[in-house]
PDB file of N, CA and C in Angstrom:
ATOM      1  N   MET U   1     -10.334  13.756   6.904  1.00 66.00           N
ATOM      2  CA  MET U   1      -9.071  13.062   6.062  1.00 66.00           C
ATOM      3  C   MET U   1      -7.881  13.385   6.089  1.00 66.00           C
ATOM      4  N   GLU U   2      -7.699  14.823   6.287  1.00 68.00           N
ATOM      5  CA  GLU U   2      -6.767  15.851   6.617  1.00 68.00           C
ATOM      6  C   GLU U   2      -6.009  15.049   7.693  1.00 68.00           C
ATOM      7  N   GLU U   3      -6.354  14.942   8.991  1.00 71.00           N
ATOM      8  CA  GLU U   3      -5.837  14.681  10.092  1.00 71.00           C
ATOM      9  C   GLU U   3      -5.304  13.103  10.102  1.00 71.00           C
ATOM     10  N   ASN U   4      -5.831  12.221   9.099  1.00 72.00           N
ATOM     11  CA  ASN U   4      -5.339  11.068   8.846  1.00 72.00           C
ATOM     12  C   ASN U   4      -3.609  11.037   7.957  1.00 72.00           C
ATOM     13  N   ILE U   5      -3.901  12.163   7.238  1.00 80.00           N
ATOM     14  CA  ILE U   5      -2.454  12.317   6.396  1.00 80.00           C
ATOM     15  C   ILE U   5      -1.415  12.886   7.661  1.00 80.00           C
ATOM     16  N   ASP U   6      -2.032  13.970   8.082  1.00 76.00           N
ATOM     17  CA  ASP U   6      -0.937  14.425   9.515  1.00 76.00           C
ATOM     18  C   ASP U   6      -0.521  13.060  10.253  1.00 76.00           C
ATOM     19  N   ILE U   7      -0.915  12.321  10.677  1.00 84.00           N
ATOM     20  CA  ILE U   7      -0.623  11.119  11.351  1.00 84.00           C
ATOM     21  C   ILE U   7       0.153   9.889  10.795  1.00 84.00           C
ATOM     22  N   ILE U   8       0.063  10.219   9.065  1.00 83.00           N
ATOM     23  CA  ILE U   8       0.933   8.599   8.844  1.00 83.00           C
ATOM     24  C   ILE U   8       1.964   8.551   9.303  1.00 83.00           C
ATOM     25  N   LYS U   9       2.873   9.630   9.584  1.00 84.00           N
ATOM     26  CA  LYS U   9       4.202   9.178   9.871  1.00 84.00           C
ATOM     27  C   LYS U   9       4.481   8.652  11.128  1.00 84.00           C
ATOM     28  N   SER U  10       3.599   8.844  11.998  1.00 88.00           N
ATOM     29  CA  SER U  10       3.730   8.477  13.507  1.00 88.00           C
ATOM     30  C   SER U  10       2.585   7.389  14.072  1.00 88.00           C
ATOM     31  N   VAL U  11       2.533   6.693  12.873  1.00 90.00           N
ATOM     32  CA  VAL U  11       1.352   5.291  13.169  1.00 90.00           C
ATOM     33  C   VAL U  11       2.185   4.247  12.742  1.00 90.00           C
ATOM     34  N   GLY U  12       1.917   2.978  13.177  1.00 91.00           N
ATOM     35  CA  GLY U  12       2.412   1.948  12.883  1.00 91.00           C
ATOM     36  C   GLY U  12       2.313   1.097  11.399  1.00 91.00           C
ATOM     37  N   ILE U  13       2.610   0.257  10.939  1.00 91.00           N
ATOM     38  CA  ILE U  13       2.491   0.162   9.425  1.00 91.00           C
ATOM     39  C   ILE U  13       1.149  -0.498   9.394  1.00 91.00           C
ATOM     40  N   ASP U  14       0.438  -1.358  10.587  1.00 93.00           N
ATOM     41  CA  ASP U  14      -0.817  -1.589  10.368  1.00 93.00           C
ATOM     42  C   ASP U  14      -1.872  -0.612  10.234  1.00 93.00           C
ATOM     43  N   GLU U  15      -1.599   0.279  11.088  1.00 93.00           N
ATOM     44  CA  GLU U  15      -2.691   1.741  11.228  1.00 93.00           C
ATOM     45  C   GLU U  15      -2.515   2.381   9.787  1.00 93.00           C
ATOM     46  N   ARG U  16      -1.278   2.427   9.117  1.00 92.00           N
ATOM     47  CA  ARG U  16      -0.974   3.013   8.185  1.00 92.00           C
ATOM     48  C   ARG U  16      -1.924   2.136   6.784  1.00 92.00           C
ATOM     49  N   GLU U  17      -1.855   0.910   6.977  1.00 94.00           N
ATOM     50  CA  GLU U  17      -2.252   0.277   5.816  1.00 94.00           C
ATOM     51  C   GLU U  17      -3.893   0.370   6.087  1.00 94.00           C
ATOM     52  N   GLU U  18      -4.422   0.423   7.169  1.00 94.00           N
ATOM     53  CA  GLU U  18      -5.592   0.851   7.171  1.00 94.00           C
ATOM     54  C   GLU U  18      -6.283   2.291   6.604  1.00 94.00           C
ATOM     55  N   ILE U  19      -5.464   3.282   7.017  1.00 92.00           N
ATOM     56  CA  ILE U  19      -5.709   4.396   6.354  1.00 92.00           C
ATOM     57  C   ILE U  19      -5.538   4.736   4.912  1.00 92.00           C
ATOM     58  N   ILE U  20      -4.646   3.680   4.384  1.00 94.00           N
ATOM     59  CA  ILE U  20      -4.527   4.048   2.855  1.00 94.00           C
ATOM     60  C   ILE U  20      -6.027   3.226   2.331  1.00 94.00           C
ATOM     61  N   VAL U  21      -6.712   1.915   2.980  1.00 95.00           N
ATOM     62  CA  VAL U  21      -7.646   1.421   2.454  1.00 95.00           C
ATOM     63  C   VAL U  21      -8.723   1.974   2.481  1.00 95.00           C
ATOM     64  N   ASP U  22      -8.932   2.946   3.433  1.00 94.00           N
ATOM     65  CA  ASP U  22      -9.894   3.861   3.956  1.00 94.00           C
ATOM     66  C   ASP U  22     -10.068   4.969   2.841  1.00 94.00           C
ATOM     67  N   PHE U  23      -8.690   5.582   2.160  1.00 93.00           N
ATOM     68  CA  PHE U  23      -8.759   6.634   1.297  1.00 93.00           C
ATOM     69  C   PHE U  23      -9.393   5.728   0.080  1.00 93.00           C
ATOM     70  N   ALA U  24      -8.820   4.642  -0.276  1.00 95.00           N
ATOM     71  CA  ALA U  24      -9.299   3.606  -1.344  1.00 95.00           C
ATOM     72  C   ALA U  24     -11.040   3.881  -1.444  1.00 95.00           C
ATOM     73  N   ARG U  25     -11.360   3.319  -0.495  1.00 95.00           N
ATOM     74  CA  ARG U  25     -12.883   3.511  -0.376  1.00 95.00           C
ATOM     75  C   ARG U  25     -13.687   4.533  -0.320  1.00 95.00           C
ATOM     76  N   TRP U  26     -12.994   5.514   0.092  1.00 92.00           N
ATOM     77  CA  TRP U  26     -13.692   6.803  -0.155  1.00 92.00           C
ATOM     78  C   TRP U  26     -13.468   7.577  -1.592  1.00 92.00           C
ATOM     79  N   LEU U  27     -12.390   6.661  -2.536  1.00 94.00           N
ATOM     80  CA  LEU U  27     -12.074   7.326  -3.782  1.00 94.00           C
ATOM     81  C   LEU U  27     -13.233   6.430  -4.488  1.00 94.00           C
ATOM     82  N   GLU U  28     -13.817   5.137  -4.073  1.00 94.00           N
ATOM     83  CA  GLU U  28     -14.523   4.415  -4.842  1.00 94.00           C
ATOM     84  C   GLU U  28     -15.956   4.897  -4.357  1.00 94.00           C
ATOM     85  N   THR U  29     -16.266   5.498  -3.393  1.00 90.00           N
ATOM     86  CA  THR U  29     -17.395   6.218  -3.439  1.00 90.00           C
ATOM     87  C   THR U  29     -17.565   7.266  -4.101  1.00 90.00           C
ATOM     88  N   ALA U  30     -16.544   8.054  -4.252  1.00 90.00           N
ATOM     89  CA  ALA U  30     -16.539   9.202  -5.228  1.00 90.00           C
ATOM     90  C   ALA U  30     -16.503   8.887  -6.555  1.00 90.00           C
ATOM     91  N   SER U  31     -16.136   7.968  -7.052  1.00 91.00           N
ATOM     92  CA  SER U  31     -15.885   7.228  -8.305  1.00 91.00           C
ATOM     93  C   SER U  31     -17.454   6.852  -8.629  1.00 91.00           C
ATOM     94  N   LYS U  32     -18.414   6.415  -7.776  1.00 90.00           N
ATOM     95  CA  LYS U  32     -19.797   5.879  -7.976  1.00 90.00           C
ATOM     96  C   LYS U  32     -20.718   7.031  -7.961  1.00 90.00           C
ATOM     97  N   GLU U  33     -20.384   8.130  -7.207  1.00 88.00           N
ATOM     98  CA  GLU U  33     -21.137   9.495  -7.247  1.00 88.00           C
ATOM     99  C   GLU U  33     -20.934  10.078  -8.537  1.00 88.00           C
ATOM    100  N   ALA U  34     -19.529   9.935  -8.912  1.00 89.00           N
ATOM    101  CA  ALA U  34     -19.130  11.055 -10.354  1.00 89.00           C
ATOM    102  C   ALA U  34     -20.056  10.298 -11.438  1.00 89.00           C
ATOM    103  N   LEU U  35     -20.293   9.055 -11.542  1.00 88.00           N
ATOM    104  CA  LEU U  35     -20.821   8.286 -12.494  1.00 88.00           C
ATOM    105  C   LEU U  35     -22.487   8.862 -12.377  1.00 88.00           C
ATOM    106  N   VAL U  36     -22.984   9.110 -11.356  1.00 85.00           N
ATOM    107  CA  VAL U  36     -24.094   9.423 -11.291  1.00 85.00           C
ATOM    108  C   VAL U  36     -24.535  10.606 -11.824  1.00 85.00           C
ATOM    109  N   TYR U  37     -23.442  11.690 -11.699  1.00 86.00           N
ATOM    110  CA  TYR U  37     -23.289  13.334 -11.887  1.00 86.00           C
ATOM    111  C   TYR U  37     -22.878  12.939 -13.630  1.00 86.00           C
ATOM    112  N   GLY U  38     -22.852  12.115 -14.118  1.00 87.00           N
ATOM    113  CA  GLY U  38     -21.939  12.020 -15.390  1.00 87.00           C
ATOM    114  C   GLY U  38     -20.712  12.433 -15.785  1.00 87.00           C
ATOM    115  N   GLU U  39     -20.015  12.515 -14.702  1.00 89.00           N
ATOM    116  CA  GLU U  39     -18.202  12.489 -14.862  1.00 89.00           C
ATOM    117  C   GLU U  39     -17.590  11.165 -15.033  1.00 89.00           C
ATOM    118  N   GLY U  40     -17.815  10.668 -16.174  1.00 90.00           N
ATOM    119  CA  GLY U  40     -17.103   9.347 -16.246  1.00 90.00           C
ATOM    120  C   GLY U  40     -15.751   9.623 -16.227  1.00 90.00           C
ATOM    121  N   LYS U  41     -15.126  10.579 -16.899  1.00 93.00           N
ATOM    122  CA  LYS U  41     -13.325  10.440 -16.787  1.00 93.00           C
ATOM    123  C   LYS U  41     -13.024  10.714 -15.401  1.00 93.00           C
ATOM    124  N   PHE U  42     -13.624  11.632 -14.404  1.00 92.00           N
ATOM    125  CA  PHE U  42     -13.151  11.278 -13.126  1.00 92.00           C
ATOM    126  C   PHE U  42     -13.658  10.110 -12.167  1.00 92.00           C
ATOM    127  N   ALA U  43     -14.806   9.654 -12.784  1.00 93.00           N
ATOM    128  CA  ALA U  43     -15.240   8.110 -11.880  1.00 93.00           C
ATOM    129  C   ALA U  43     -14.011   7.328 -12.700  1.00 93.00           C
ATOM    130  N   MET U  44     -13.740   7.137 -13.798  1.00 95.00           N
ATOM    131  CA  MET U  44     -12.387   6.163 -14.124  1.00 95.00           C
ATOM    132  C   MET U  44     -11.209   6.242 -13.528  1.00 95.00           C
ATOM    133  N   MET U  45     -10.801   7.443 -13.209  1.00 94.00           N
ATOM    134  CA  MET U  45      -9.444   8.427 -12.665  1.00 94.00           C
ATOM    135  C   MET U  45      -9.687   7.465 -11.183  1.00 94.00           C
ATOM    136  N   SER U  46     -10.718   8.098 -10.562  1.00 94.00           N
ATOM    137  CA  SER U  46     -10.713   7.891  -8.965  1.00 94.00           C
ATOM    138  C   SER U  46     -10.891   6.004  -8.890  1.00 94.00           C
ATOM    139  N   ALA U  47     -11.651   5.591  -9.397  1.00 95.00           N
ATOM    140  CA  ALA U  47     -11.582   3.988  -9.304  1.00 95.00           C
ATOM    141  C   ALA U  47     -10.095   3.408  -9.703  1.00 95.00           C
ATOM    142  N   ARG U  48      -9.453   3.730 -10.566  1.00 96.00           N
ATOM    143  CA  ARG U  48      -8.125   3.162 -11.171  1.00 96.00           C
ATOM    144  C   ARG U  48      -7.225   3.770  -9.717  1.00 96.00           C
ATOM    145  N   MET U  49      -7.222   4.850  -9.426  1.00 95.00           N
ATOM    146  CA  MET U  49      -6.319   5.485  -8.126  1.00 95.00           C
ATOM    147  C   MET U  49      -6.582   4.415  -7.044  1.00 95.00           C
ATOM    148  N   ALA U  50      -8.161   4.052  -6.740  1.00 95.00           N
ATOM    149  CA  ALA U  50      -8.353   3.326  -5.395  1.00 95.00           C
ATOM    150  C   ALA U  50      -7.965   2.051  -5.661  1.00 95.00           C
ATOM    151  N   GLU U  51      -8.156   1.521  -6.990  1.00 96.00           N
ATOM    152  CA  GLU U  51      -7.812  -0.156  -7.114  1.00 96.00           C
ATOM    153  C   GLU U  51      -6.294   0.052  -6.931  1.00 96.00           C
ATOM    154  N   ALA U  52      -5.315   0.901  -7.545  1.00 95.00           N
ATOM    155  CA  ALA U  52      -3.769   0.955  -7.195  1.00 95.00           C
ATOM    156  C   ALA U  52      -3.426   1.174  -5.726  1.00 95.00           C
ATOM    157  N   MET U  53      -4.317   1.926  -5.021  1.00 95.00           N
ATOM    158  CA  MET U  53      -4.043   2.103  -3.544  1.00 95.00           C
ATOM    159  C   MET U  53      -4.352   0.620  -2.636  1.00 95.00           C
ATOM    160  N   ARG U  54      -5.206   0.244  -3.253  1.00 94.00           N
ATOM    161  CA  ARG U  54      -5.746  -1.207  -2.407  1.00 94.00           C
ATOM    162  C   ARG U  54      -4.821  -2.216  -2.671  1.00 94.00           C
ATOM    163  N   VAL U  55      -4.465  -2.465  -3.724  1.00 95.00           N
ATOM    164  CA  VAL U  55      -3.629  -3.159  -4.093  1.00 95.00           C
ATOM    165  C   VAL U  55      -2.176  -2.998  -3.859  1.00 95.00           C
ATOM    166  N   ASN U  56      -1.731  -2.098  -3.703  1.00 94.00           N
ATOM    167  CA  ASN U  56      -0.144  -1.653  -3.425  1.00 94.00           C
ATOM    168  C   ASN U  56      -0.384  -1.199  -1.939  1.00 94.00           C
ATOM    169  N   ALA U  57      -1.361  -1.079  -0.924  1.00 94.00           N
ATOM    170  CA  ALA U  57      -1.595  -0.814   0.403  1.00 94.00           C
ATOM    171  C   ALA U  57      -0.423  -1.486   1.352  1.00 94.00           C
ATOM    172  N   ASP U  58      -0.306  -2.448   1.218  1.00 93.00           N
ATOM    173  CA  ASP U  58       1.103  -3.137   1.876  1.00 93.00           C
ATOM    174  C   ASP U  58       2.224  -2.651   1.878  1.00 93.00           C
ATOM    175  N   GLU U  59       2.578  -2.352   0.584  1.00 93.00           N
ATOM    176  CA  GLU U  59       3.615  -1.904   0.157  1.00 93.00           C
ATOM    177  C   GLU U  59       3.932  -0.379   0.571  1.00 93.00           C
ATOM    178  N   LEU U  60       3.085   0.240   0.299  1.00 91.00           N
ATOM    179  CA  LEU U  60       2.910   1.694   0.643  1.00 91.00           C
ATOM    180  C   LEU U  60       3.090   1.980   2.216  1.00 91.00           C
ATOM    181  N   ALA U  61       2.291   0.893   2.957  1.00 92.00           N
ATOM    182  CA  ALA U  61       2.714   0.831   4.385  1.00 92.00           C
ATOM    183  C   ALA U  61       4.060   0.822   4.822  1.00 92.00           C
ATOM    184  N   ARG U  62       4.425  -0.081   4.275  1.00 92.00           N
ATOM    185  CA  ARG U  62       6.047  -0.640   4.682  1.00 92.00           C
ATOM    186  C   ARG U  62       6.669   0.338   4.088  1.00 92.00           C
ATOM    187  N   ASP U  63       6.806   1.230   3.156  1.00 87.00           N
ATOM    188  CA  ASP U  63       7.896   1.985   2.134  1.00 87.00           C
ATOM    189  C   ASP U  63       7.738   3.108   3.345  1.00 87.00           C
ATOM    190  N   ASN U  64       8.227   4.031   2.735  1.00 85.00           N
ATOM    191  CA  ASN U  64       8.898   5.248   3.710  1.00 85.00           C
ATOM    192  C   ASN U  64       7.630   6.204   3.674  1.00 85.00           C
ATOM    193  N   PRO U  65       7.117   6.653   4.685  1.00 87.00           N
ATOM    194  CA  PRO U  65       5.653   7.375   4.894  1.00 87.00           C
ATOM    195  C   PRO U  65       5.777   8.457   4.212  1.00 87.00           C
ATOM    196  N   GLU U  66       6.520   9.363   3.691  1.00 89.00           N
ATOM    197  CA  GLU U  66       6.783  10.478   3.093  1.00 89.00           C
ATOM    198  C   GLU U  66       6.001   9.918   1.631  1.00 89.00           C
ATOM    199  N   LYS U  67       6.191   8.874   1.003  1.00 90.00           N
ATOM    200  CA  LYS U  67       5.521   8.442  -0.234  1.00 90.00           C
ATOM    201  C   LYS U  67       4.104   8.325  -0.243  1.00 90.00           C
ATOM    202  N   THR U  68       3.670   7.582   1.031  1.00 90.00           N
ATOM    203  CA  THR U  68       2.547   7.183   1.341  1.00 90.00           C
ATOM    204  C   THR U  68       1.704   8.771   1.547  1.00 90.00           C
ATOM    205  N   GLU U  69       2.377   9.756   2.096  1.00 91.00           N
ATOM    206  CA  GLU U  69       1.739  11.013   2.473  1.00 91.00           C
ATOM    207  C   GLU U  69       1.533  11.587   1.103  1.00 91.00           C
ATOM    208  N   ARG U  70       2.569  11.500   0.334  1.00 92.00           N
ATOM    209  CA  ARG U  70       2.291  12.173  -0.943  1.00 92.00           C
ATOM    210  C   ARG U  70       0.709  11.530  -1.960  1.00 92.00           C
ATOM    211  N   VAL U  71       0.831  10.341  -1.726  1.00 92.00           N
ATOM    212  CA  VAL U  71      -0.194   9.603  -2.371  1.00 92.00           C
ATOM    213  C   VAL U  71      -1.675   9.935  -1.926  1.00 92.00           C
ATOM    214  N   LEU U  72      -1.553   9.950  -0.277  1.00 92.00           N
ATOM    215  CA  LEU U  72      -2.989  10.322   0.277  1.00 92.00           C
ATOM    216  C   LEU U  72      -3.324  11.932  -0.091  1.00 92.00           C
ATOM    217  N   GLN U  73      -2.233  12.458  -0.269  1.00 93.00           N
ATOM    218  CA  GLN U  73      -2.463  14.044  -0.798  1.00 93.00           C
ATOM    219  C   GLN U  73      -3.263  14.241  -1.977  1.00 93.00           C
ATOM    220  N   GLN U  74      -2.651  13.592  -3.065  1.00 93.00           N
ATOM    221  CA  GLN U  74      -3.142  13.552  -4.302  1.00 93.00           C
ATOM    222  C   GLN U  74      -4.313  12.960  -4.152  1.00 93.00           C
ATOM    223  N   ALA U  75      -4.858  11.865  -3.518  1.00 92.00           N
ATOM    224  CA  ALA U  75      -6.289  11.351  -3.630  1.00 92.00           C
ATOM    225  C   ALA U  75      -6.863  12.532  -2.753  1.00 92.00           C
ATOM    226  N   SER U  76      -6.773  12.812  -1.914  1.00 92.00           N
ATOM    227  CA  SER U  76      -7.443  14.010  -0.993  1.00 92.00           C
ATOM    228  C   SER U  76      -7.672  14.868  -1.805  1.00 92.00           C
ATOM    229  N   ALA U  77      -6.738  15.596  -2.788  1.00 92.00           N
ATOM    230  CA  ALA U  77      -7.039  16.525  -3.819  1.00 92.00           C
ATOM    231  C   ALA U  77      -7.913  16.496  -4.821  1.00 92.00           C
ATOM    232  N   MET U  78      -7.985  14.926  -5.243  1.00 90.00           N
ATOM    233  CA  MET U  78      -9.033  14.854  -6.227  1.00 90.00           C
ATOM    234  C   MET U  78     -10.364  14.499  -5.593  1.00 90.00           C
ATOM    235  N   MET U  79     -10.295  14.197  -4.318  1.00 89.00           N
ATOM    236  CA  MET U  79     -11.913  14.306  -3.887  1.00 89.00           C
ATOM    237  C   MET U  79     -12.088  15.458  -3.337  1.00 89.00           C
ATOM    238  N   ALA U  80     -11.496  16.599  -2.814  1.00 90.00           N
ATOM    239  CA  ALA U  80     -11.655  17.815  -2.799  1.00 90.00           C
ATOM    240  C   ALA U  80     -12.310  18.598  -3.956  1.00 90.00           C
ATOM    241  N   GLN U  81     -11.452  18.147  -5.034  1.00 89.00           N
ATOM    242  CA  GLN U  81     -11.925  19.050  -6.355  1.00 89.00           C
ATOM    243  C   GLN U  81     -13.100  18.588  -6.805  1.00 89.00           C
ATOM    244  N   PHE U  82     -13.552  17.361  -6.604  1.00 86.00           N
ATOM    245  CA  PHE U  82     -15.044  16.665  -7.083  1.00 86.00           C
ATOM    246  C   PHE U  82     -15.793  17.291  -5.924  1.00 86.00           C
ATOM    247  N   LYS U  83     -15.846  17.361  -4.855  1.00 87.00           N
ATOM    248  CA  LYS U  83     -16.746  17.796  -3.900  1.00 87.00           C
ATOM    249  C   LYS U  83     -16.759  19.275  -3.862  1.00 87.00           C
ATOM    250  N   ALA U  84     -16.137  20.022  -4.335  1.00 88.00           N
ATOM    251  CA  ALA U  84     -16.275  21.251  -4.496  1.00 88.00           C
ATOM    252  C   ALA U  84     -17.047  21.772  -5.866  1.00 88.00           C
ATOM    253  N   ALA U  85     -16.783  20.822  -7.202  1.00 85.00           N
ATOM    254  CA  ALA U  85     -17.746  20.935  -8.296  1.00 85.00           C
ATOM    255  C   ALA U  85     -19.520  20.408  -7.736  1.00 85.00           C
ATOM    256  N   TYR U  86     -19.317  19.342  -7.164  1.00 81.00           N
ATOM    257  CA  TYR U  86     -20.708  18.611  -6.866  1.00 81.00           C
ATOM    258  C   TYR U  86     -20.906  18.439  -5.314  1.00 81.00           C
ATOM    259  N   PRO U  87     -21.284  19.618  -4.466  1.00 79.00           N
ATOM    260  CA  PRO U  87     -21.145  19.767  -3.025  1.00 79.00           C
ATOM    261  C   PRO U  87     -22.209  18.850  -2.238  1.00 79.00           C
ATOM    262  N   HIS U  88     -23.245  18.521  -3.323  1.00 76.00           N
ATOM    263  CA  HIS U  88     -24.492  17.790  -2.527  1.00 76.00           C
ATOM    264  C   HIS U  88     -23.974  16.217  -2.667  1.00 76.00           C
ATOM    265  N   ARG U  89     -24.395  15.357  -1.541  1.00 70.00           N
ATOM    266  CA  ARG U  89     -24.150  14.068  -1.417  1.00 70.00           C
ATOM    267  C   ARG U  89     -25.140  13.167  -2.698  1.00 70.00           C
ATOM    268  N   VAL U  90     -25.062  12.371  -2.989  1.00 65.00           N
ATOM    269  CA  VAL U  90     -25.970  11.296  -3.622  1.00 65.00           C
ATOM    270  C   VAL U  90     -26.529  10.684  -2.881  1.00 65.00           C
ATOM    271  N   ILE U  91     -28.092  10.677  -2.672  1.00 68.00           N
ATOM    272  CA  ILE U  91     -28.808  10.109  -1.698  1.00 68.00           C
ATOM    273  C   ILE U  91     -29.019   8.625  -2.319  1.00 68.00           C
ATOM    274  N   SER U  92     -29.440   8.758  -3.323  1.00 66.00           N
ATOM    275  CA  SER U  92     -29.948   7.317  -4.087  1.00 66.00           C
ATOM    276  C   SER U  92     -29.016   7.016  -5.600  1.00 66.00           C
ATOM    277  N   ARG U  93     -28.897   6.065  -5.882  1.00 59.00           N
ATOM    278  CA  ARG U  93     -27.946   5.756  -7.239  1.00 59.00           C
ATOM    279  C   ARG U  93     -28.676   4.858  -7.919  1.00 59.00           C
ATOM    280  N   SER U  94     -30.299   5.136  -7.749  1.00 65.00           N
ATOM    281  CA  SER U  94     -30.929   4.484  -8.763  1.00 65.00           C
ATOM    282  C   SER U  94     -31.038   4.718  -9.916  1.00 65.00           C
ATOM    283  N   VAL U  95     -31.159   4.061 -10.955  1.00 60.00           N
ATOM    284  CA  VAL U  95     -31.340   4.198 -12.615  1.00 60.00           C
ATOM    285  C   VAL U  95     -32.607   3.953 -13.002  1.00 60.00           C
ATOM    286  N   HIS U  96     -33.451   4.841 -13.592  1.00 59.00           N
ATOM    287  CA  HIS U  96     -34.850   4.476 -14.141  1.00 59.00           C
ATOM    288  C   HIS U  96     -34.869   4.459 -15.518  1.00 59.00           C
TER     289      HIS U  96
END
């Protein structure tokens, strides 16, 4: 993830938009995993951030790269905090 943030200034608009959408997908996955762990607040925050990134991906990709870099750093920090608290990935999301 960090390497994607580092190259954001040097890639074109299309690649930037792809990176933003990838981060949104990672946040959505983290949101689903957070629900499994009972972290509703984090799940809601990460899902909303992912939605905002996905909706505004085109605009973020076209704006100045520093803004995009800050948004991606915030998303990365959120995911890092969650992974630090819950280092093991969820294998199954089955609810019984």
